[in-house]
Coordinates of C-alpha atoms in Angstrom, one line a residue:
M1 CA 34.1 13.8 27.8
T2 CA 34.5 17.4 26.7
D3 CA 37.8 19.0 25.6
S4 CA 38.5 19.7 29.2
D5 CA 36.9 18.1 32.3
N6 CA 36.9 21.6 33.9
N7 CA 34.8 23.1 31.1
P8 CA 31.0 23.2 31.2
A9 CA 29.2 20.9 28.9
H10 CA 28.4 22.3 25.4
N11 CA 24.8 22.9 24.6
V12 CA 24.1 21.3 21.2
G13 CA 21.0 21.8 19.0
L14 CA 20.3 18.7 17.0
L15 CA 19.0 19.5 13.5
I16 CA 17.0 16.3 13.1
T17 CA 16.5 16.6 9.3
C18 CA 13.2 15.9 7.5
L19 CA 14.2 12.5 6.3
A20 CA 15.3 11.2 9.7
D21 CA 12.1 12.6 11.3
L22 CA 9.8 11.0 8.7
F23 CA 11.6 7.8 7.6
R24 CA 14.4 6.8 10.0
P25 CA 14.0 8.4 13.5
Q26 CA 16.5 6.0 15.0
V27 CA 19.2 8.0 13.2
G28 CA 18.2 11.1 15.2
F29 CA 18.2 9.1 18.4
A30 CA 21.6 7.6 17.6
A31 CA 23.0 11.0 16.9
A32 CA 21.7 12.4 20.1
R33 CA 23.1 9.5 22.2
L34 CA 26.5 9.9 20.5
I35 CA 26.7 13.6 21.2
E36 CA 25.6 13.0 24.8
Q37 CA 28.4 10.5 25.2
C38 CA 30.8 13.3 24.5
G39 CA 29.5 15.1 27.5
C40 CA 27.3 17.5 25.7
N41 CA 23.7 18.5 26.4
V42 CA 21.4 17.8 23.5
S43 CA 18.2 19.6 22.7
V44 CA 15.9 19.2 19.7
P45 CA 14.0 22.5 19.2
Q46 CA 10.9 22.7 17.1
Q47 CA 12.1 23.0 13.5
S48 CA 11.2 23.0 9.9
C49 CA 13.0 22.0 6.7
C50 CA 16.4 23.6 6.2
G51 CA 15.2 24.9 2.8
Q52 CA 17.4 22.8 0.5
P53 CA 14.7 21.5 -1.8
A54 CA 13.3 25.0 -2.4
Y55 CA 16.9 26.4 -2.8
N56 CA 17.8 23.8 -5.4
N57 CA 14.7 24.7 -7.4
G58 CA 15.4 28.4 -7.4
D59 CA 12.8 29.6 -4.9
D60 CA 15.1 31.9 -2.9
S61 CA 12.2 33.7 -1.3
K62 CA 10.8 30.7 0.5
T63 CA 14.3 29.4 1.3
R64 CA 15.1 32.7 3.1
A65 CA 12.0 32.4 5.1
L66 CA 13.0 28.8 6.2
A67 CA 16.5 30.0 6.9
K68 CA 15.4 32.8 9.1
N69 CA 13.1 30.3 11.0
M70 CA 16.0 27.9 11.5
I71 CA 18.3 30.7 12.7
E72 CA 15.8 31.8 15.3
K73 CA 15.4 28.2 16.5
F74 CA 19.1 27.3 16.7
E75 CA 21.2 30.4 17.4
Q76 CA 20.8 29.9 21.2
F77 CA 23.1 26.8 21.1
D78 CA 26.9 26.5 21.3
Y79 CA 26.8 24.1 18.3
V80 CA 24.3 22.9 15.7
V81 CA 24.8 19.3 14.6
A82 CA 23.0 17.4 11.8
P83 CA 23.3 13.7 10.9
S84 CA 23.4 14.8 7.3
G85 CA 26.0 16.4 5.2
S86 CA 23.5 18.0 2.9
C87 CA 21.5 19.7 5.6
A88 CA 24.6 20.9 7.4
A89 CA 26.0 22.2 4.2
M90 CA 22.8 24.1 3.5
V91 CA 23.2 26.0 6.8
K92 CA 27.0 26.3 6.7
A93 CA 27.6 27.1 3.0
H94 CA 24.4 28.6 1.7
Y95 CA 22.6 30.5 4.5
P96 CA 25.3 33.3 4.6
K97 CA 25.0 33.8 0.8
L98 CA 21.3 33.8 0.8
L99 CA 21.1 36.4 3.6
S100 CA 24.2 38.5 2.7
D101 CA 22.0 41.4 1.5
H102 CA 19.8 41.4 4.6
P103 CA 21.5 43.5 7.2
D104 CA 19.4 42.2 10.1
W105 CA 20.2 38.6 9.2
S106 CA 23.6 38.3 7.5
G107 CA 25.6 38.4 10.7
R108 CA 23.3 35.9 12.4
A109 CA 23.4 33.6 9.4
Q110 CA 27.2 33.6 9.4
N111 CA 27.4 33.1 13.2
L112 CA 25.2 30.1 12.9
A113 CA 27.1 28.7 10.0
D114 CA 30.3 28.9 12.0
R115 CA 28.8 26.7 14.7
T116 CA 27.1 24.2 12.5
Y117 CA 28.6 20.7 11.8
E118 CA 27.7 17.4 10.3
L119 CA 27.7 14.6 12.9
S120 CA 30.9 12.8 12.2
Q121 CA 32.6 16.2 11.6
F122 CA 31.5 17.3 15.1
L123 CA 32.5 14.1 16.8
V124 CA 36.0 14.0 15.2
D125 CA 37.0 17.6 14.5
V126 CA 35.4 19.3 17.5
M127 CA 35.1 16.7 20.2
R128 CA 38.3 15.0 19.2
L129 CA 37.0 11.4 19.3
K130 CA 36.3 11.5 23.0
L131 CA 33.8 8.7 22.8
P132 CA 34.0 5.6 25.0
L133 CA 35.1 2.5 23.0
K134 CA 32.1 0.2 22.5
S135 CA 32.4 -3.5 23.0
K136 CA 33.4 -5.0 19.6
Q137 CA 30.8 -7.2 18.0
H138 CA 31.5 -10.4 16.1
V139 CA 30.5 -9.6 12.5
G140 CA 31.6 -12.9 11.0
D141 CA 31.6 -12.7 7.2
T142 CA 30.1 -9.3 7.1
K143 CA 31.8 -7.0 4.6
I144 CA 31.1 -3.3 5.1
T145 CA 31.5 -0.5 2.6
Y146 CA 30.9 3.2 2.7
H147 CA 29.2 5.7 0.3
D148 CA 30.4 9.3 0.4
S149 CA 27.5 11.7 -0.2
C150 CA 28.2 14.6 -2.6
S151 CA 27.3 17.5 -0.2
G152 CA 29.2 16.1 2.7
L153 CA 32.3 15.3 0.6
R154 CA 32.4 18.2 -1.7
E155 CA 31.0 21.1 0.4
L156 CA 32.2 20.1 3.8
G157 CA 35.2 17.9 3.1
I158 CA 33.9 14.9 5.0
R159 CA 35.5 11.6 4.1
S160 CA 38.0 10.5 6.8
Q161 CA 35.8 11.4 9.8
P162 CA 33.1 8.7 9.6
R163 CA 35.8 6.1 8.7
K164 CA 37.8 7.1 11.7
L165 CA 34.8 6.9 14.0
L166 CA 33.9 3.4 12.7
S167 CA 37.4 2.2 13.1
Q168 CA 38.3 3.6 16.5
R169 CA 34.8 3.5 18.1
A170 CA 33.5 0.2 16.7
G171 CA 36.5 -1.6 15.3
I172 CA 34.9 -1.7 11.8
S173 CA 37.1 -2.0 8.8
I174 CA 35.8 -0.5 5.6
D175 CA 36.1 -2.4 2.2
E176 CA 36.2 0.5 -0.2
M177 CA 34.2 0.6 -3.4
D178 CA 36.0 2.0 -6.5
N179 CA 33.2 4.4 -6.9
S180 CA 32.6 5.4 -3.3
E181 CA 32.9 9.1 -4.1
I182 CA 30.6 9.1 -7.1
C183 CA 27.0 10.4 -6.9
C184 CA 24.4 7.7 -6.2
G185 CA 21.8 9.6 -8.4
F186 CA 19.6 10.9 -5.6
G187 CA 20.5 14.6 -5.6
G188 CA 17.2 15.7 -3.9
T189 CA 14.8 16.7 -6.7
F190 CA 17.3 15.6 -9.3
C191 CA 16.0 12.0 -9.1
V192 CA 12.5 13.3 -9.8
K193 CA 13.5 15.6 -12.7
Y194 CA 15.9 13.2 -14.4
P195 CA 14.8 9.7 -13.4
E196 CA 16.7 7.9 -16.2
I197 CA 20.0 9.5 -15.3
S198 CA 19.4 8.9 -11.6
T199 CA 18.6 5.2 -12.2
R200 CA 21.8 4.8 -14.2
L201 CA 23.9 6.4 -11.5
V202 CA 22.4 4.3 -8.7
D203 CA 22.8 1.2 -10.8
N204 CA 26.5 2.1 -11.2
K205 CA 26.7 2.5 -7.4
I206 CA 25.2 -1.0 -6.9
S207 CA 27.7 -2.4 -9.4
G208 CA 30.5 -1.0 -7.2
I209 CA 28.9 -2.6 -4.2
D210 CA 28.6 -5.9 -6.0
R211 CA 32.2 -5.9 -7.2
I212 CA 33.5 -6.1 -3.6
E213 CA 30.7 -8.3 -2.5
A214 CA 29.7 -6.0 0.4
N215 CA 26.6 -7.0 2.3
I216 CA 26.4 -3.8 4.4
V217 CA 26.5 -0.2 3.1
L218 CA 27.0 2.7 5.4
G219 CA 26.7 6.4 4.8
G220 CA 25.9 9.8 6.3
D221 CA 23.0 11.1 4.3
L222 CA 19.6 9.4 4.4
G223 CA 18.6 10.7 0.9
C224 CA 21.5 8.8 -0.6
L225 CA 21.0 5.8 1.6
M226 CA 17.3 5.5 0.9
N227 CA 17.9 5.8 -2.8
I228 CA 20.6 3.0 -2.7
A229 CA 18.5 0.8 -0.4
G230 CA 15.4 1.2 -2.5
R231 CA 17.2 0.3 -5.7
L232 CA 18.9 -2.7 -4.0
T233 CA 15.5 -3.9 -2.9
R234 CA 13.9 -3.5 -6.4
C235 CA 16.9 -5.5 -7.8
G236 CA 16.3 -8.3 -5.4
K237 CA 19.6 -7.8 -3.5
Q238 CA 20.0 -8.8 0.1
T239 CA 22.6 -6.0 0.9
Q240 CA 21.5 -3.9 3.9
V241 CA 21.9 -0.2 4.2
F242 CA 22.4 1.9 7.5
H243 CA 23.4 5.4 8.6
F244 CA 26.8 5.2 10.1
A245 CA 25.6 6.5 13.5
E246 CA 23.5 3.4 14.0
W247 CA 26.7 1.3 13.9
L248 CA 28.4 3.4 16.5
L249 CA 26.0 2.5 19.3
D250 CA 26.5 -0.5 21.6
E251 CA 23.5 -2.4 20.3
Q252 CA 23.5 -4.2 17.0
P253 CA 21.4 -2.1 14.6
E254 CA 18.0 -3.3 13.7
A255 CA 16.7 -3.9 10.2
G256 CA 18.4 -1.8 7.5
I257 CA 16.9 1.0 5.4
A258 CA 14.6 -0.2 2.7
E259 CA 11.5 1.1 0.9
T260 CA 9.9 2.4 4.1
K261 CA 6.8 4.5 4.4
P262 CA 6.8 7.8 6.3
K263 CA 5.4 7.7 9.8
T264 CA 1.8 8.7 10.3

């Protein structure tokens, strides 16, 4: 349902993200289905990287080129939604700054930023939780915890939204880690530049998971989730990791995220 049954459906452009496209396409499909269940029309235009890796490494020229391409692809939509706080934050927080000195693009960048949301933010803050309640599943002894990604939490203020969705849509209670808001060590290219620090951070995250004996970890950014899942696997842990969108569908999610290879 939309905000009003008398209003036309919103046209939403889904920013699929590079990691979902290459490593976990079911996250993109889940996001599309959830948005459609709110009464929106979803399109996935041809797209490229949002530019965050180049931006984080100081290559503003290439980032601007990627930003302009994304603006051209997505400015036709009422909203742009990404199942990733980091990609949504790149468009929302950084595109306007990157293109502020470019008269032909600054207004377009700001306009797109104003209509861009992370998935849980869009479902809760824009669509007001107008999702049908799924049939609750028996989870037995399953203990579910949640990792808050840095970009979503600190740049977009996303914390309550995914928890509200999981509680009201799927009847899932979250057992909170004491370090849920602390970085997992991924940080895009940070984990490549500073592998020792990154490993220490993700080990700290796993210690937080172990302390509450969680066997399911949910989150909203695939970079973080793949980092955590990969380390769990290398440490011989059985804890499974999923994007929260996968747990909002009617079907029980398939195998969790692990050390997967990109699609060919």
